[in-house]
Coordinates of C-alpha atoms and ligand atoms in Angstrom, one line a residue:
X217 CA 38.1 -28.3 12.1
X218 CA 34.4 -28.4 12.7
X219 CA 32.4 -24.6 11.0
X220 CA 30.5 -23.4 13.9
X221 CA 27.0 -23.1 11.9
X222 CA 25.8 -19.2 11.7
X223 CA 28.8 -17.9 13.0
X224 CA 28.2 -13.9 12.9
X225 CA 30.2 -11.9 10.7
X226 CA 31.0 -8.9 13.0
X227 CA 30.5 -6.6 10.8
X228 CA 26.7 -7.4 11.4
X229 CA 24.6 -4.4 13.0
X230 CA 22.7 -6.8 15.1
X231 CA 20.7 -3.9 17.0
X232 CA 19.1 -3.0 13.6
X233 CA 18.7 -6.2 12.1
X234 CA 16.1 -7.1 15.1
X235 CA 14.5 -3.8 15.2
X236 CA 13.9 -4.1 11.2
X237 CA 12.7 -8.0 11.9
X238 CA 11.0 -7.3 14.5
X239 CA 8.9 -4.4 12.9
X240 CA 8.3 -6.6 10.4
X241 CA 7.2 -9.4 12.4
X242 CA 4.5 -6.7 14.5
X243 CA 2.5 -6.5 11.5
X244 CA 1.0 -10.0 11.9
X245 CA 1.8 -10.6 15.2
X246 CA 2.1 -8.8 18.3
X247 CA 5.3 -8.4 19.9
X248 CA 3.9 -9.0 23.9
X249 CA 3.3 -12.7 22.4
X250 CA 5.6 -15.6 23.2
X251 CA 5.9 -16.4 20.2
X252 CA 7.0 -13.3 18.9
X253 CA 9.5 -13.0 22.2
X254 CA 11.3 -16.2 21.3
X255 CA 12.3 -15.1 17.9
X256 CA 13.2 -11.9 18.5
X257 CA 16.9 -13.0 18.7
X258 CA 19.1 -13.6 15.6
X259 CA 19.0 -17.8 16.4
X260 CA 15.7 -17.5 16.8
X261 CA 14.8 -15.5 13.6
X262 CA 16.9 -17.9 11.7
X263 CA 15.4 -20.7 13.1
X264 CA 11.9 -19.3 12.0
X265 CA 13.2 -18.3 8.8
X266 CA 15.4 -21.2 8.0
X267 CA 18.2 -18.9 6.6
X268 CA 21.6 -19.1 8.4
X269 CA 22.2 -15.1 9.0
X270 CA 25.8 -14.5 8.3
X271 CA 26.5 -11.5 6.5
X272 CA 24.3 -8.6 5.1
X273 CA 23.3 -10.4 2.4
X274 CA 22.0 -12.9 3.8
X275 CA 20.2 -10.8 6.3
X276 CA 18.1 -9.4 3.6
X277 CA 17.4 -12.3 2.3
X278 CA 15.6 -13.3 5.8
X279 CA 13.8 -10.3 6.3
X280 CA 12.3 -10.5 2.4
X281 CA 11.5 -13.8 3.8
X282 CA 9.7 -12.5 6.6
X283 CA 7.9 -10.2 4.8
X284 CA 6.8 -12.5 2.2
X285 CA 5.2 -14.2 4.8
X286 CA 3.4 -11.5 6.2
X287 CA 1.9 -11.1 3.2
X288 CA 0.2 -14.5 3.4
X289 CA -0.7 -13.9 6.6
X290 CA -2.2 -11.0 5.9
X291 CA -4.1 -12.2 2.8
X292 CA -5.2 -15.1 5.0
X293 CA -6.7 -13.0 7.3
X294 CA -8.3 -10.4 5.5
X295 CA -11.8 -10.1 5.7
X296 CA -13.5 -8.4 2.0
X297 CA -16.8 -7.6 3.7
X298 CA -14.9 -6.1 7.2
X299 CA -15.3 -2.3 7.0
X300 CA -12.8 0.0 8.6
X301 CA -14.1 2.5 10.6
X302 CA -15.8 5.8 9.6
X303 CA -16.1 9.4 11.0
X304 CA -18.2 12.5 11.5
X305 CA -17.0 15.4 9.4
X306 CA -16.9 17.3 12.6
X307 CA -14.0 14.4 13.3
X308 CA -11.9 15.4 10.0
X309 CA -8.0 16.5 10.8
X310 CA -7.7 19.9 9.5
X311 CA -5.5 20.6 7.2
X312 CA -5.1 17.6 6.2
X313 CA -1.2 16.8 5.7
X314 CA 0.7 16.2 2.7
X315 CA 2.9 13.2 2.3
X316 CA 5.1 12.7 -0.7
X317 CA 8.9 11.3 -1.4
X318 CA 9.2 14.8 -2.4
X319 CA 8.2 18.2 -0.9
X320 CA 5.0 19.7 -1.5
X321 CA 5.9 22.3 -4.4
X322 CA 7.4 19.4 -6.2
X323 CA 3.6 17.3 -6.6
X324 CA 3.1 16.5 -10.3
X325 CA 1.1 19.1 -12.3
X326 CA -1.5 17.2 -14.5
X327 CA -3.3 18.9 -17.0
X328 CA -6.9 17.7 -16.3
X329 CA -8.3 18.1 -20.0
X330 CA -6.1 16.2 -21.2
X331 CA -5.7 13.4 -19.3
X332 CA -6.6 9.9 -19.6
X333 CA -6.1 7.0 -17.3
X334 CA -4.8 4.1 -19.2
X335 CA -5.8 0.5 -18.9
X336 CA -3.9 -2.1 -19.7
X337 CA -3.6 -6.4 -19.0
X338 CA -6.4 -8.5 -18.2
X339 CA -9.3 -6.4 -19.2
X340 CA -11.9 -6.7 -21.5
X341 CA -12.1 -3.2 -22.4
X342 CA -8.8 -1.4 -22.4
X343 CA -10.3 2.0 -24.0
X344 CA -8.4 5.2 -22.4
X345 CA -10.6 7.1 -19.6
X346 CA -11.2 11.1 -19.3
X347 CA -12.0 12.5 -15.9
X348 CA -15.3 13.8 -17.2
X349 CA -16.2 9.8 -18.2
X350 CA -15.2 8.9 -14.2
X351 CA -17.1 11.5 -12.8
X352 CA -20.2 10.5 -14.6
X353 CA -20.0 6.8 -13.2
X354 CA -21.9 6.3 -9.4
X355 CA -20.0 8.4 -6.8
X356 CA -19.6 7.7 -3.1
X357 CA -18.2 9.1 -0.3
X358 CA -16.2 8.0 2.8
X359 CA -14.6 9.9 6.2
X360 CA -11.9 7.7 6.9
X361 CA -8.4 7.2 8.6
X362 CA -5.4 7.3 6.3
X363 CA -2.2 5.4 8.4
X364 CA 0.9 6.5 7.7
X365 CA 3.8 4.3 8.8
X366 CA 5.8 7.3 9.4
X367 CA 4.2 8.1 12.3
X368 CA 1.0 10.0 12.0
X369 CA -2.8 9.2 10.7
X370 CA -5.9 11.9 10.0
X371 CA -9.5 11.6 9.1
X372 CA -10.4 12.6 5.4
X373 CA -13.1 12.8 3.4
X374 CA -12.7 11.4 -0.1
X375 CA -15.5 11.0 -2.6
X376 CA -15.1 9.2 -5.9
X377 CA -16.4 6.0 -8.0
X378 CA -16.5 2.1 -5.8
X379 CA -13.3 0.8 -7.4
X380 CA -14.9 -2.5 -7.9
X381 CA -17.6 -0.7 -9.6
X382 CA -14.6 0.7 -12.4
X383 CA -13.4 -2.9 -12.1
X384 CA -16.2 -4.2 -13.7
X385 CA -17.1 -1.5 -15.9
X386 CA -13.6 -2.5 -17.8
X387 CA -14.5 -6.0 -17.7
X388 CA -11.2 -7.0 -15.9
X389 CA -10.6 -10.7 -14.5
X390 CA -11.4 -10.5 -11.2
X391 CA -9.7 -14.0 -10.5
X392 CA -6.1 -11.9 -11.6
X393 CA -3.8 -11.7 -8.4
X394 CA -2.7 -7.7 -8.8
X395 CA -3.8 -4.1 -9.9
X396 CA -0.6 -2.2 -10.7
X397 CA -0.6 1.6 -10.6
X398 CA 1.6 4.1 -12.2
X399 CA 1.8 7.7 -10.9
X400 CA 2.8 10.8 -12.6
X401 CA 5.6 11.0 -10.3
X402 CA 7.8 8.3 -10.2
X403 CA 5.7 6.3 -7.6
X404 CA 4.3 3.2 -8.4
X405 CA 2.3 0.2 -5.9
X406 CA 0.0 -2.6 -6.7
X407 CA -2.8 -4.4 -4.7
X408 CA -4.0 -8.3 -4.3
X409 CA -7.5 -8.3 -5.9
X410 CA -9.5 -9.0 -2.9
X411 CA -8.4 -5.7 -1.3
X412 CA -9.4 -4.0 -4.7
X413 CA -13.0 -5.8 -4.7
X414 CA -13.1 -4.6 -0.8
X415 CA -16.6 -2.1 -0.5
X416 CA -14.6 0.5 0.9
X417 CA -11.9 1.2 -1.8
X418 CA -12.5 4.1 -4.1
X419 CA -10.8 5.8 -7.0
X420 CA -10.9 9.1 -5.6
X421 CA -11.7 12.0 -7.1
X422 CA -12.4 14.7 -4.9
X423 CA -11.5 15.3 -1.2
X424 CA -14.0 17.1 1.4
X425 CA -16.8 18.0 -1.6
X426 CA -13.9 19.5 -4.2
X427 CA -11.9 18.5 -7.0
X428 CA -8.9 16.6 -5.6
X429 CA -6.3 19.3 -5.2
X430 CA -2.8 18.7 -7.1
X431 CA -1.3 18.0 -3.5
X432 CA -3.5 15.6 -2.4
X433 CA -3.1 13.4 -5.7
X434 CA -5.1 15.4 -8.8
X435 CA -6.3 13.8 -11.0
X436 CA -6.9 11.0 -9.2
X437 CA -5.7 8.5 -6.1
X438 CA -6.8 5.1 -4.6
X439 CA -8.3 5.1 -1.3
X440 CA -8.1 2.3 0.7
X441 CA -8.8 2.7 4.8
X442 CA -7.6 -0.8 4.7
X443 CA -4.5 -0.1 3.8
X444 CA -1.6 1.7 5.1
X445 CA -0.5 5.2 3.6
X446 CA 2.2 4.2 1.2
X447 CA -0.4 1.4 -0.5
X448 CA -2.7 4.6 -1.5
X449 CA -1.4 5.7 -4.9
X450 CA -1.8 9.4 -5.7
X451 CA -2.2 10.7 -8.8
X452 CA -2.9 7.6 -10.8
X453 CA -2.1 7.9 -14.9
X454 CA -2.6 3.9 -15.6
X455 CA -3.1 0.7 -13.8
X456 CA -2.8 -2.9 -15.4
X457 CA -4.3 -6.1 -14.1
X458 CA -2.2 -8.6 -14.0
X459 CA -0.8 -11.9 -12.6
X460 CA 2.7 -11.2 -12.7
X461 CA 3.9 -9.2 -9.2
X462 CA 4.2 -5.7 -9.9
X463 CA 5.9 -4.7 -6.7
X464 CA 6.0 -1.1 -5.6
X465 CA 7.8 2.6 -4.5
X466 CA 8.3 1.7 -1.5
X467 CA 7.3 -1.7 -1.4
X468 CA 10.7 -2.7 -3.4
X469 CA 12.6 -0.5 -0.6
X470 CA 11.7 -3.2 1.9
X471 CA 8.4 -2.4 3.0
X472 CA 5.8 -5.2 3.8
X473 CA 4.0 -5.5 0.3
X474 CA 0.6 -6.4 1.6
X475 CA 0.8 -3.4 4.1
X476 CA -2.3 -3.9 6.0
X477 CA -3.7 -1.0 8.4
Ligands
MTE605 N1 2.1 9.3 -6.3 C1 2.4 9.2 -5.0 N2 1.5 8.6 -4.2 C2 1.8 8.4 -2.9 C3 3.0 8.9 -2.3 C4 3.9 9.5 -3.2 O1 5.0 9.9 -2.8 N3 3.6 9.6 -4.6 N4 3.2 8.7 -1.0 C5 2.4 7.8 -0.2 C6 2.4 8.0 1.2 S1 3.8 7.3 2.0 C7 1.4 8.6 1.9 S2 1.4 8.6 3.6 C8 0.3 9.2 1.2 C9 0.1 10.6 1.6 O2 -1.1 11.1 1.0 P1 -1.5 12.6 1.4 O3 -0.5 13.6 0.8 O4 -2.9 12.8 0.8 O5 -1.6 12.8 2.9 O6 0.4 9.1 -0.2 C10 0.9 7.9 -0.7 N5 0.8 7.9 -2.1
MO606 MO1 3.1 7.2 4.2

């Protein structure tokens, strides 16, 4: 007897297999397309994919692919001199929300005198950093759009040192794929270098003229208006540049890794 090929294990929950691929595929390319139309069906999203979709495993297996190739997409079409938009302070959302994988009363309490951001991989310089040392380097400021991909964005204003300033300060190779972070909560992401060289990306220290409070990432957090929310680490205790793919909190829960805004 002949196998019919991708014969679907009924067990599948089609409805949210397409509504996972397809927010997937809306990151790079959107939906009102053709394109996007014809593979919005499991044949057609195996076809794209190559993988025969027959049980859950293998499901995941075509939506990592998926997202794997958002990622080069969105490398590809990244632009490091594009700025994202900025704003009037009279435009800034007020208060500015909190967003955590935790409530607010639980955000990491760092003692500021004694903290030091460790460095660590490819870097000529790996010497451990106080606050008061980043606050003496060139500061900048930015009013920009955080995106969250739950749902909501705001206007902030975060001041802090050009993170490709820091970069080069530590003598790090600038040809190495990845900056990992480390939090002092159990969050962790990374970033593709060209995204960390981008003009706009600071590591922030302060938010609308003041320290950066303990809920908005004390001691310190990466902004990046290119990037969505969940890319933006908040208080930062060590980052590493490396080659090797650090993935990330989220990033390892399935979403996109690149996560361009
Ligand atoms: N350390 C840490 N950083 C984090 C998170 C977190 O839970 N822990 N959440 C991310 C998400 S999903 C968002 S939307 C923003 C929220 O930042 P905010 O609290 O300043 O709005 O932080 C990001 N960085
Ligand atoms: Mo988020």
């Amino acid at each position: 007897m002949i196998k019919k090929p991708n014969r679907l294990n009924p067990e599948l929950d089609v409805a949210s297999i397409l509504k996972d691929a397809r927010r997937e595929l809306n990151l790079t390319m959107p939906s009102r397309r053709l394109f996007a139309k014809r593979v919005l069906t499991l044949g057609g999203l195996s076809m794209l994919t190559g993988c025969n979709i027959t049980d859950q495993p293998s499901v995941n297996s075509m939506l990592e692919r998926i997202s794997r190739y958002n990622d080069g997409v969105q490398a590809w079409l990244f632009d490091p001199t594009r700025l994202a938009p900025t704003y009037s302070a009279s435009m800034m959302t007020r208060p500015f929300p909190f967003n955590a994988f935790y409530s607010e009363s639980e955000a990491p309490e760092v003692d500021g005198d004694a903290f030091e951001l460790e460095i660590s991989g490819l870097v000529a310089d790996k010497h451990a950093w106080k606050l008061s040392e980043l606050h003496q380097l060139p500061q900048v400021e930015q009013i920009t759009r955080h995106i969250c991909v739950e749902g909501w964005s705001a206007i902030g204003r975060w001041g802090g040192v050009p993170f490709a300033y820091f970069l080069k300060q530590i003598g790090a190779d600038l040809s190495a794929k990845y900056i990992a972070f480390q939090c002092a909560d159990d969050y962790y992401t990374s970033i593709d270098m060209p995204t960390a060289l981008h003009p706009q990306t600071q590591l922030t220290l302060t938010y609308d003229g003041e320290i950066l409070p303990t809920k908005y990432g004390f001691p310190m957090k990466l902004r990046m208006p290119t990037k969505l929310g969940y890319k933006n680490p908040k208080h930062i205790v060590s980052l590493e540049v490396t080659n090797t793919y650090p993935g990330g909190y989220w990033e390892d829960q399935g979403y996109n890794w690149f996560g361009g805004s």
